[in-house]
Amino acid sequence: MRDCSTNRAGFDRVLMAVAATFLTVSATSALAAQSTTPRASAAELAIDAAIPRPEPANVPPPTAGDFKMDSTASVPDAAKAVDKAIEKPAEPSPTAKAAEPKPAETVTAPVANDAATAAAATATAPAAEPAKEPVKVSTVAPADQPVADRLRDMLGAKSLRYFDRKSERAAVEKFYSARDYAPQWTQAGKLTDSGKGVIARLKDAAADGLNPADYSVPDFSAAASPDLLAEAELKLTASMLDYARQAQSGRMHWSQVAADILYPEHPTDPTEVLANISTAKDASAALDGYNPPHKPYKELKAKLAELRGQGDGPMIHIAEGPALAFKAATKKQGEVAPEDSRVPQLRAKLGVAENPDGTHYDAKVAAAVRKFQESVDLKPTGVLDDRTVKAINSPKRDRQIDLVLVNMERLRWLPRQLGAASLGNAYVILNVPDFTLKVMQNGAPVWTTRVVTGKPGKHATPMLTETMKFITVNPTWNVPPSIIYNEYLPALQQDPTVLQRMGLRLERNRDGSIHISQPPGEANALGRIRFNFPNKFLVYQHDTPDKHLFAKEERAFSHGCMRVQNPDQYASTLLNIVMPNERYSPEKIRSMYGRSEIDLKFPTPIPVNLTYQTAFVDDAGKLQIRKDIYGRDAVMLTLLKNSRNKDLEVMVSHAQPSYARPKDGLPPGVSFASDNTYSSGPSFFERLFGGPSTVTPPAPVGRRPQQRFTR
């Protein structure tokens, strides 16, 4: 028989344990109830009290197997309560559901001693690692890394040694930095196609009218170390930038030549040059693209090659010697190619690239001699005789080469785009030494006329580029200060009636200065039409009453402005370009002649280019040479040949002429009327305009344009 008392005692112990548990849970839950909603059930509190708190807190929820019961007694009621609590937990309120964290974020911790628990949790959590910067992966090939390292050092410390222009130095540093200082012209120590192309263009700079000595080409084959390769890299980059800059803008700035030259600046952008050449499929062609695109330049370049015999020969002198003749092989006799020490020089002079050091006067050399003889009107025998040697060494031929070179240089100063694209690239170009004006459109002349230009000296016609904005029919001539104070006032001292006889009106301005004008009419010094392209030199193109000067070959007679032979045709040509629907004709222009000024404004201005081309190629393809009437060829040749250590690209400032009124005022016996006007009136007219005047002076008029021009 079982001992009921023993069983009873065990059961009592279980009841006491459960009761103690409920008392503990009740006390704990009372504290938690203040901050927890809704209140937990008694079964849940019993479970919470019986389950050990896990460390760390992020663990799965407990199961029934997690409970450790007393093995010496059975507690069926308590076990059932636990099982029932696990099977059906209490439903939380909607507010609690919304605030319930995600399973991965659930942390179970004791309610009491929160600070200690938080400290324990912090102690057990892994420390956060500091953020690491991303490691930059070099794009430089391993074989080029040593050169790249040297380039980085050299550009950081010695870039001034290679690039003395600040903009170029900055562009080069940015260019190499962007490519992790990888070399551009070599790869694994060998020249790239890009590097070969740049070197080829620099070595052929003479063909473009430039000096190859200005663009040093390093010897990459002798660069056997990263230091030498990096140095050669920067030297070639510097030479390439020099070539591009001078090919586009010129070896000298136009201000180095004279004060009366003004062209728009169009410098190269070194950043653009580096990007263009480094990405071009043909680096040589891309670098050549910085030379002028104009037809006149390309024609002179071809003539330069002809004069040099396709070679760079002006500095090579062929010595006198026996006649040399090549004979082709025959059945009886083989090929005859005499040998002479002059032949290598002859090959270089005439551009025979094959076998440059060969001393035999072979078929190639004889053919080049024959071609040269044809170009200088000698009998094309192919024999190098005394006459041919003298012609090859001709100073006249070398002088022509020099003239072509300076004229190619001047063409670099012109704008890259000569005409207005919206008008079919229409523009006006006036060549002062040729005394010719052309209207160009779509690359071809559409109208040509003779002009009279400025006298040498202080009245020289300036070189400039501007835009013609309007035409004035029946213009008033406002005499410029230079003529008033240097010519008219001294003439008044000799003859007080000279201005009256010329039909000129003299007025005194409020500041005491003198103004002289001539009203519109057939006797007006400007004729019937004035072509206006406002500029700092106050020159323009116009008609003239003195037509006889156009019959002369040299026509430098004006005070700086340009007189046009057929102004009515010139006006109708320009107006039909800018306003084709108006159908202007010379007759329509002449119908406007009268005594009132009429301004015909252009909807689109036409570029006007005043040039100084003493060497140019005519429409028949023949080289034409003109007299250097202003002495500008001589100045440029002196600068180019004798200024090796001078930076000719620097702009020079020039003092502008000032025409102040004379201290003594008007000549004796000359006075003004009450309205501040003075009318005075053939010897002076003949001296001033080149011919006598038989025109009766017209009545003076008071209208005066605001802008004053020189004549």
C-alpha positions in Angstrom: 0.0 0.0 0.0 1.4 3.4 -0.9 2.3 5.9 1.8 -0.3 8.7 1.2 1.3 10.9 3.8 4.6 10.9 1.8 2.7 11.8 -1.4 0.8 14.4 0.4 3.9 16.0 1.7 5.4 16.2 -1.8 2.2 17.6 -3.2 2.2 20.3 -0.5 5.7 21.3 -1.4 4.7 21.8 -5.1 1.7 23.9 -4.0 3.9 26.1 -1.9 6.4 26.6 -4.8 3.6 27.6 -7.1 2.1 30.0 -4.6 5.5 31.6 -4.0 5.9 31.9 -7.7 2.6 33.6 -8.1 3.4 36.1 -5.3 6.8 37.0 -6.9 5.2 37.4 -10.3 2.4 39.6 -8.9 4.9 42.0 -7.3 7.0 42.2 -10.5 4.0 42.6 -12.8 2.7 45.4 -10.7 5.8 47.4 -11.5 5.7 46.5 -15.2 2.0 47.2 -15.6 2.7 50.9 -15.2 4.4 51.0 -18.6 3.0 47.9 -20.4 -0.4 47.8 -22.1 -2.4 45.6 -21.9 -1.9 43.8 -18.6 -0.4 40.3 -19.0 -2.4 37.3 -17.8 -1.4 35.2 -14.8 -0.4 32.3 -17.0 2.0 34.6 -18.9 3.5 35.9 -15.7 4.1 32.4 -14.5 5.9 31.6 -17.7 8.0 34.8 -17.5 9.0 33.9 -14.0 9.9 30.3 -14.8 12.0 31.0 -17.9 15.6 32.0 -17.4 16.6 35.3 -19.2 18.9 34.5 -22.1 22.1 36.3 -22.9 22.3 37.9 -25.4 18.6 38.8 -25.8 18.3 38.1 -29.5 17.2 34.4 -29.2 14.2 32.4 -30.4 11.1 32.3 -28.1 11.1 29.5 -25.4 9.3 26.2 -25.8 8.0 23.7 -23.2 11.2 21.8 -23.3 13.0 24.8 -21.9 11.3 24.3 -18.5 13.3 22.3 -15.8 10.8 20.7 -13.3 11.5 19.0 -10.0 12.1 15.3 -10.7 10.9 14.2 -7.2 7.3 15.5 -7.5 4.6 15.8 -10.2 2.8 19.1 -10.7 0.0 18.2 -13.2 -2.0 21.4 -12.6 0.9 23.7 -13.0 2.1 21.8 -16.1 -1.3 22.1 -17.6 -1.4 25.8 -16.9 1.9 26.2 -18.7 0.8 24.1 -21.6 -2.4 26.0 -21.9 -0.6 29.4 -21.8 1.8 28.2 -24.6 -1.0 26.9 -26.8 -3.2 30.1 -26.6 -1.4 33.3 -25.6 -3.3 36.4 -24.7 -4.2 38.6 -27.7 -2.5 42.1 -27.5 -4.5 45.2 -28.2 -4.4 46.9 -31.7 -2.2 49.6 -30.2 0.3 47.1 -29.0 0.3 45.3 -32.4 1.2 48.5 -34.1 4.1 49.2 -31.7 5.3 45.6 -31.8 8.9 45.4 -33.2 9.9 43.1 -36.0 11.1 39.6 -34.9 14.6 40.3 -35.8 14.5 43.4 -33.6 12.9 41.8 -30.5 14.9 42.1 -27.3 13.8 40.3 -24.1 15.4 41.8 -21.0 14.6 41.9 -17.3 12.4 44.8 -16.2 14.4 45.5 -13.1 18.0 46.8 -13.2 17.7 48.3 -16.8 21.0 50.2 -16.5 23.0 47.2 -15.6 21.4 45.1 -18.3 22.0 47.8 -20.9 25.7 48.0 -19.8 26.0 44.3 -20.2 24.5 44.4 -23.6 26.9 47.1 -24.7 29.8 45.2 -23.3 28.9 42.1 -25.3 28.1 44.0 -28.6 31.0 44.1 -31.1 32.6 47.5 -31.5 31.7 49.3 -34.8 34.7 49.5 -37.2 35.7 53.0 -38.6 34.6 53.6 -42.3 37.4 52.9 -44.8 38.0 55.0 -47.9 37.5 53.1 -51.1 40.8 51.9 -52.6 41.5 53.6 -55.9 42.5 51.1 -58.5 45.2 52.5 -60.9 44.4 52.4 -64.6 48.1 52.6 -65.6 49.6 49.5 -67.1 52.3 48.0 -64.9 54.9 48.5 -67.6 54.1 52.3 -67.6 53.8 52.8 -63.8 57.4 53.8 -63.3 57.1 56.5 -66.0 53.8 57.6 -64.5 55.4 58.0 -61.1 58.1 60.2 -62.5 55.6 62.3 -64.4 53.7 62.9 -61.2 56.9 64.0 -59.5 58.1 66.2 -62.4 54.8 67.9 -62.9 54.5 68.6 -59.2 58.0 70.1 -58.9 59.4 71.1 -62.3 56.6 71.9 -64.7 57.8 75.4 -65.1 60.9 73.9 -66.8 58.8 72.8 -69.7 55.7 75.1 -69.8 56.3 78.8 -69.3 52.6 79.7 -70.1 50.4 79.4 -67.1 47.3 78.2 -69.0 49.3 75.5 -70.7 50.9 74.3 -67.5 47.6 74.0 -65.8 46.1 72.2 -68.7 49.0 69.7 -68.9 48.8 69.0 -65.1 45.0 68.4 -65.4 45.5 66.2 -68.5 48.0 63.8 -66.9 46.3 63.8 -63.5 43.1 62.6 -65.2 44.9 59.6 -66.7 46.8 58.8 -63.5 49.9 60.2 -65.1 50.1 57.5 -67.7 52.3 58.6 -70.6 50.4 59.6 -73.8 53.2 59.2 -76.4 54.7 55.9 -75.3 53.5 52.5 -74.2 55.8 50.1 -72.4 58.7 52.4 -73.6 57.7 52.3 -77.2 56.2 55.2 -79.3 52.5 55.0 -79.8 50.8 55.8 -83.1 49.8 59.1 -81.6 53.3 60.0 -80.6 54.6 59.0 -84.1 52.0 61.3 -85.7 52.9 64.3 -83.6 56.6 63.9 -84.3 56.0 63.6 -88.0 54.0 66.8 -88.0 56.6 68.7 -86.0 59.4 67.6 -88.3 57.4 68.7 -91.3 56.7 72.2 -89.8 58.7 73.9 -92.6 56.0 72.8 -95.1 53.5 75.0 -93.2 55.8 78.0 -93.2 56.9 77.4 -89.6 60.4 76.8 -88.3 61.0 73.1 -87.3 63.8 74.4 -84.9 61.1 75.9 -82.7 59.6 72.5 -81.9 62.2 70.3 -80.5 61.6 66.6 -80.9 63.1 64.4 -78.1 64.9 61.1 -79.0 62.6 58.5 -77.5 64.9 55.7 -78.7 67.7 57.0 -76.4 65.3 57.2 -73.4 66.3 54.0 -71.6 65.0 54.9 -68.1 61.7 56.0 -66.6 63.3 59.4 -65.9 64.3 59.9 -69.5 61.0 58.7 -70.8 59.1 61.1 -68.6 61.3 64.0 -69.6 60.8 63.1 -73.3 57.1 62.9 -72.8 56.8 66.4 -71.4 59.1 67.9 -74.0 57.0 66.5 -76.8 53.8 67.7 -75.2 55.3 71.2 -74.9 56.4 71.2 -78.5 53.0 70.0 -79.7 51.3 72.9 -77.8 53.8 75.4 -79.3 53.0 74.1 -82.8 49.3 74.2 -82.4 49.4 77.7 -80.9 51.7 79.2 -83.6 50.0 77.3 -86.4 46.7 78.9 -85.5 47.7 82.4 -84.4 51.1 83.0 -85.8 54.8 83.0 -84.7 54.4 86.7 -83.9 51.6 88.9 -82.7 50.4 91.4 -85.2 51.1 94.3 -82.8 54.8 93.5 -83.2 54.7 94.9 -86.7 52.8 98.1 -86.6 50.3 100.1 -84.6 47.6 100.2 -87.3 46.9 96.5 -87.3 43.9 95.1 -85.4 42.6 91.5 -85.8 40.4 89.5 -83.5 42.3 87.2 -81.2 41.7 83.5 -81.7 44.2 81.7 -79.4 44.2 78.0 -78.9 42.8 76.3 -75.8 45.5 74.0 -74.5 42.9 71.8 -72.8 41.1 71.4 -76.1 44.4 70.7 -78.0 45.4 68.0 -75.6 42.0 66.3 -75.8 41.8 66.7 -79.5 45.3 65.2 -80.3 45.2 62.5 -77.7 41.8 61.1 -79.0 42.4 61.6 -82.7 42.8 58.6 -85.0 45.4 60.5 -86.9 47.3 62.8 -84.6 49.3 64.3 -87.4 46.2 65.4 -89.3 44.6 66.7 -86.2 47.6 68.8 -85.4 47.7 70.1 -89.0 44.1 71.2 -88.5 45.4 74.2 -86.5 46.8 75.8 -89.6 44.5 78.3 -91.4 41.7 76.6 -93.4 41.6 79.4 -95.9 42.1 78.8 -99.6 44.7 81.6 -99.9 46.8 79.9 -97.3 46.6 76.5 -98.9 47.6 78.0 -102.2 50.7 79.7 -100.8 51.6 76.5 -99.0 51.6 74.6 -102.4 53.7 77.4 -104.0 56.2 77.2 -101.1 56.7 73.5 -101.8 57.2 74.3 -105.5 59.8 77.0 -104.7 61.6 74.6 -102.4 61.4 71.8 -104.9 59.4 69.8 -102.3 62.3 70.2 -100.0 63.5 72.5 -97.2 66.2 74.0 -99.4 66.6 77.8 -98.9 69.6 77.3 -96.6 71.4 74.8 -98.8 73.9 76.1 -101.4 74.9 73.9 -104.3 78.6 74.4 -105.1 79.8 74.8 -108.7 81.3 71.8 -110.5 81.2 69.6 -113.6 77.9 69.0 -115.4 76.1 65.9 -114.2 73.8 63.9 -116.5 72.0 60.6 -116.0 71.8 58.2 -118.9 69.4 55.3 -118.9 70.7 51.8 -119.7 71.0 50.7 -123.3 71.9 47.4 -125.0 75.5 48.6 -125.6 75.9 50.5 -122.4 74.5 50.1 -118.9 73.0 52.8 -116.8 75.2 55.9 -116.3 74.8 57.6 -112.9 77.9 59.7 -112.2 79.0 60.2 -108.6 79.5 63.6 -107.0 79.7 64.9 -103.5 77.1 67.6 -104.2 74.3 65.1 -104.9 73.2 64.7 -101.2 72.8 68.4 -101.0 71.0 68.4 -104.3 68.6 65.7 -103.1 67.8 67.8 -100.0 67.4 71.0 -102.0 65.0 69.5 -104.5 63.2 67.2 -102.1 64.4 63.8 -103.2 63.6 61.7 -100.1 64.8 58.4 -101.4 68.5 57.5 -100.5 69.2 61.0 -99.0 72.9 60.3 -98.6 73.4 58.8 -102.0 76.1 60.4 -104.1 75.0 59.0 -107.5 73.2 61.3 -109.9 70.6 58.7 -110.6 67.2 58.8 -112.4 65.3 60.2 -109.3 67.7 63.2 -109.0 67.7 63.9 -112.8 63.9 63.9 -112.8 63.8 66.4 -109.9 66.3 68.6 -111.8 64.2 68.4 -114.9 61.1 69.5 -113.0 62.9 72.4 -111.4 64.2 73.5 -114.8 60.6 73.6 -116.1 59.5 75.8 -113.2 62.1 78.5 -113.9 61.7 78.5 -117.7 65.0 76.6 -118.4 65.2 73.9 -121.0 64.2 70.7 -119.2 67.2 68.5 -120.0 67.7 67.0 -116.6 71.4 68.0 -116.7 72.9 69.8 -113.8 74.8 72.5 -115.6 76.1 75.9 -114.5 72.8 77.7 -115.4 70.8 75.2 -113.4 73.0 75.5 -110.4 72.8 79.3 -110.5 69.0 79.1 -110.7 68.8 76.7 -107.8 70.9 79.1 -105.7 69.1 82.2 -107.0 68.7 85.0 -104.5 65.5 85.9 -106.3 64.1 82.4 -105.6 65.1 82.6 -101.9 63.5 86.1 -101.7 60.3 84.7 -103.1 60.4 82.0 -100.4 60.8 84.6 -97.7 57.9 86.6 -99.1 55.7 83.5 -99.2 56.6 82.8 -95.5 55.7 86.2 -94.2 52.4 86.2 -96.2 51.5 82.8 -94.8 52.2 84.3 -91.4 49.9 87.2 -92.0 47.1 84.9 -93.1 47.2 83.2 -89.6 46.1 86.5 -88.1 42.8 86.5 -90.0 39.7 85.0 -88.4 39.3 81.2 -88.8 35.9 81.9 -90.3 36.3 84.7 -92.8 32.6 85.1 -93.8 29.2 85.1 -92.4 27.9 81.5 -92.4 24.3 82.8 -92.6 25.1 84.5 -95.9 26.8 81.6 -97.6 30.2 82.6 -96.1 30.0 85.9 -97.8 32.7 88.5 -96.9 34.7 91.4 -98.4 38.5 91.1 -98.7 40.6 94.0 -99.8 44.3 93.5 -100.5 46.1 96.8 -100.0 49.3 96.1 -102.0 47.2 94.7 -104.9 44.7 97.7 -104.8 41.9 95.2 -105.3 38.6 94.5 -103.5 36.7 91.3 -103.9 33.2 90.2 -102.7 33.4 86.5 -101.8 30.6 84.0 -101.4 30.7 80.2 -101.1 34.5 80.3 -101.6 34.5 82.1 -104.9 34.6 85.8 -105.9 31.3 87.2 -107.1 32.5 90.7 -107.8 35.9 92.5 -108.1 36.9 96.1 -108.4 39.9 98.4 -108.2 40.5 100.6 -105.2 42.7 103.5 -104.1 44.4 103.0 -100.7 46.3 105.0 -98.2 49.6 106.7 -98.9 52.7 105.2 -97.2 53.5 106.6 -93.8 51.0 108.0 -91.3 48.2 107.7 -93.9 48.7 104.0 -94.5 45.4 102.0 -94.7 45.2 99.8 -91.6 44.9 96.1 -91.5 41.8 95.0 -89.7 38.7 92.8 -89.6 35.3 94.4 -88.9 31.7 94.0 -90.1 29.9 96.3 -92.6 26.6 97.3 -91.0 25.1 99.8 -93.4 25.6 101.9 -96.6 25.0 105.6 -96.7 23.8 107.2 -100.0 24.6 110.9 -100.4 27.0 111.0 -97.4 28.2 114.1 -95.6 32.0 114.3 -95.3 33.2 115.2 -91.9 36.8 116.2 -92.2 38.9 114.3 -89.6 41.0 116.2 -87.1 44.3 115.0 -88.7 43.4 116.8 -91.9 41.9 119.9 -90.2 44.9 120.7 -88.1 47.7 119.3 -90.3 46.4 120.5 -93.7 43.4 122.7 -93.7 44.3 125.3 -91.1 47.8 125.8 -92.5 46.2 126.2 -96.0 43.9 128.8 -94.5 46.9 130.9 -93.5 48.0 131.0 -97.1 44.5 131.4 -98.7 41.5 132.3 -96.4 39.1 131.5 -99.3 40.2 127.9 -99.9 37.4 126.2 -97.9 34.8 128.3 -99.6 36.0 127.4 -103.0 35.9 123.7 -102.0 32.3 124.0 -100.7 33.4 123.2 -97.1 31.6 124.4 -94.0 33.7 125.4 -91.0 32.2 125.5 -87.5 33.5 126.0 -84.0 32.4 123.4 -81.4 31.4 124.4 -77.9 34.7 123.2 -76.5 36.5 125.5 -78.9 37.6 122.8 -81.3 37.0 123.2 -85.1 34.8 121.1 -87.2 34.8 121.1 -91.0 32.3 119.3 -93.2 31.2 119.0 -96.8 27.5 118.5 -97.6 26.2 115.7 -99.9 26.5 116.2 -103.7 28.5 115.2 -106.7 31.5 117.2 -105.6 31.6 115.6 -102.2 35.0 114.0 -101.4 33.2 110.8 -100.5 31.3 110.7 -103.8 27.8 109.3 -103.7 28.1 106.3 -101.4 29.9 105.5 -98.2 30.3 101.9 -97.0 30.4 101.8 -93.2 32.2 99.3 -91.0 32.9 101.2 -87.7 36.4 100.7 -86.4 39.0 102.3 -84.1 40.9 103.7 -87.0 37.8 105.6 -88.4 38.4 104.4 -92.0 35.8 103.2 -94.4 35.2 102.6 -98.2 33.6 105.2 -100.4 33.0 106.6 -103.9 35.1 109.5 -105.2 34.8 112.3 -107.7 38.4 111.7 -108.9 38.0 108.7 -111.1 41.3 109.2 -113.0 43.4 107.6 -110.2 42.0 104.1 -110.9 43.9 104.0 -114.2 47.2 103.9 -112.4 48.9 100.6 -111.5 50.0 101.7 -108.0 47.1 103.5 -106.3 48.3 104.6 -102.8 47.0 108.1 -102.7 44.3 108.4 -100.0 44.5 109.5 -96.3 43.7 105.9 -95.2 40.2 105.3 -96.5 39.6 103.2 -99.6 38.0 104.6 -102.7 36.0 102.2 -104.8 36.0 102.4 -108.6 32.4 101.2 -109.1 30.5 102.0 -105.9 27.0 101.5 -107.4 27.8 98.0 -108.5 29.5 97.3 -105.2 26.4 98.5 -103.3 24.0 96.4 -105.3 26.2 93.3 -104.9 26.2 93.6 -101.1 22.5 94.5 -100.8 21.5 91.5 -103.0 23.5 89.3 -100.6 21.9 90.6 -97.4 18.4 91.4 -98.8 18.0 89.1 -101.9 14.2 89.8 -102.1 14.7 93.6 -102.6 16.4 93.1 -106.0 18.8 96.0 -105.9 20.5 97.0 -109.1 23.1 99.8 -109.9 20.3 101.7 -111.5 18.1 101.5 -108.4 21.1 102.7 -106.3 21.7 105.7 -108.7 18.1 106.7 -108.5 18.6 107.5 -104.8 21.3 110.2 -105.5 20.4 113.6 -104.1 21.2 116.0 -101.3 19.8 114.0 -98.4 21.6 111.1 -96.6 19.9 107.7 -96.9 21.1 104.9 -94.7 20.5 101.3 -96.0 21.0 99.0 -93.0 22.0 95.4 -93.4 19.9 92.8 -91.6 23.0 90.7 -91.3 26.4 92.4 -91.2 29.0 91.4 -93.7 32.6 90.8 -92.5 35.2 93.1 -94.1 38.9 92.0 -94.1 41.6 94.5 -94.9 44.8 92.5 -95.7 48.3 93.1 -96.8 49.3 90.3 -99.2 52.4 91.0 -101.2 52.5 87.4 -102.3 49.4 85.5 -103.4 48.2 83.0 -106.0 45.9 84.4 -108.7 42.9 82.6 -110.3 45.2 81.1 -112.9 47.3 79.4 -110.2 50.3 81.7 -110.7 52.3 83.2 -107.9 51.9 87.0 -107.9 54.4 89.3 -106.1 53.5 92.9 -105.2 55.6 95.9 -104.0 55.9 96.2 -100.2 54.6 99.7 -100.2 54.4 100.0 -96.4 57.6 98.1 -95.7 55.9 95.4 -93.6 57.6 92.5 -95.2 61.0 93.8 -94.2 59.9 94.3 -90.6 58.5 90.8 -90.3 61.5 89.2 -91.9 63.9 91.0 -89.5 61.8 89.9 -86.5 61.6 86.3 -87.7 65.3 85.9 -88.5 66.9 88.0 -85.7 64.7 87.6 -82.7 65.6 84.1 -81.6 65.4 84.8 -77.8 62.4 87.1 -77.9 58.9 86.1 -77.4 57.3 87.5 -80.6 53.8 86.3 -79.5 53.5 89.0 -76.8 51.2 91.8 -77.6 52.8 95.2 -77.9 51.0 98.4 -76.8 51.2 101.4 -79.1 50.4 105.0 -78.3 47.4 106.2 -80.3 47.7 109.5 -82.2 46.2 112.5 -80.6 45.0 115.5 -82.6 44.7 118.4 -80.3 43.7 121.8 -81.5 46.6 124.2 -82.0 47.5 126.6 -79.2 47.3 129.6 -81.4 43.7 128.9 -82.5 42.6 130.1 -86.0 45.0 131.7 -88.5 45.1 135.5 -88.5 42.3 137.1 -90.3 39.9 134.1 -89.9 36.8 134.7 -87.8 33.5 133.1 -87.1 30.0 134.5 -87.8 27.4 134.9 -85.1 26.1 131.3 -85.7 29.7 129.9 -85.1 30.0 129.1 -88.8 32.7 130.2 -91.3 32.6 129.8 -95.1 35.9 130.4 -96.8 37.1 128.7 -101.2 42.1 125.8 -107.0 45.5 125.1 -106.0 44.8 123.6 -102.6 42.0 121.4 -103.9 44.4 120.0 -106.5 47.0 119.2 -103.9 44.5 117.6 -101.6 42.4 115.5 -104.0 44.8 115.0 -106.9 43.0 117.2 -109.5 41.5 120.7 -110.1 38.0 121.5 -109.1 35.6 123.2 -111.5 32.5 122.6 -109.3 30.6 125.6 -108.0 30.5 125.4 -104.2 27.1 124.2 -103.0 25.2 125.9 -100.3 26.3 124.7 -96.8 24.0 122.5 -94.8 23.9 122.0 -91.1 23.4 118.2 -90.9 26.3 116.3 -89.4 26.5 112.6 -88.5 27.7 111.8 -85.1 30.5 109.5 -86.2 33.5 111.0 -87.9 35.7 109.2 -90.4 39.0 109.8 -92.1 39.3 110.0 -95.8 
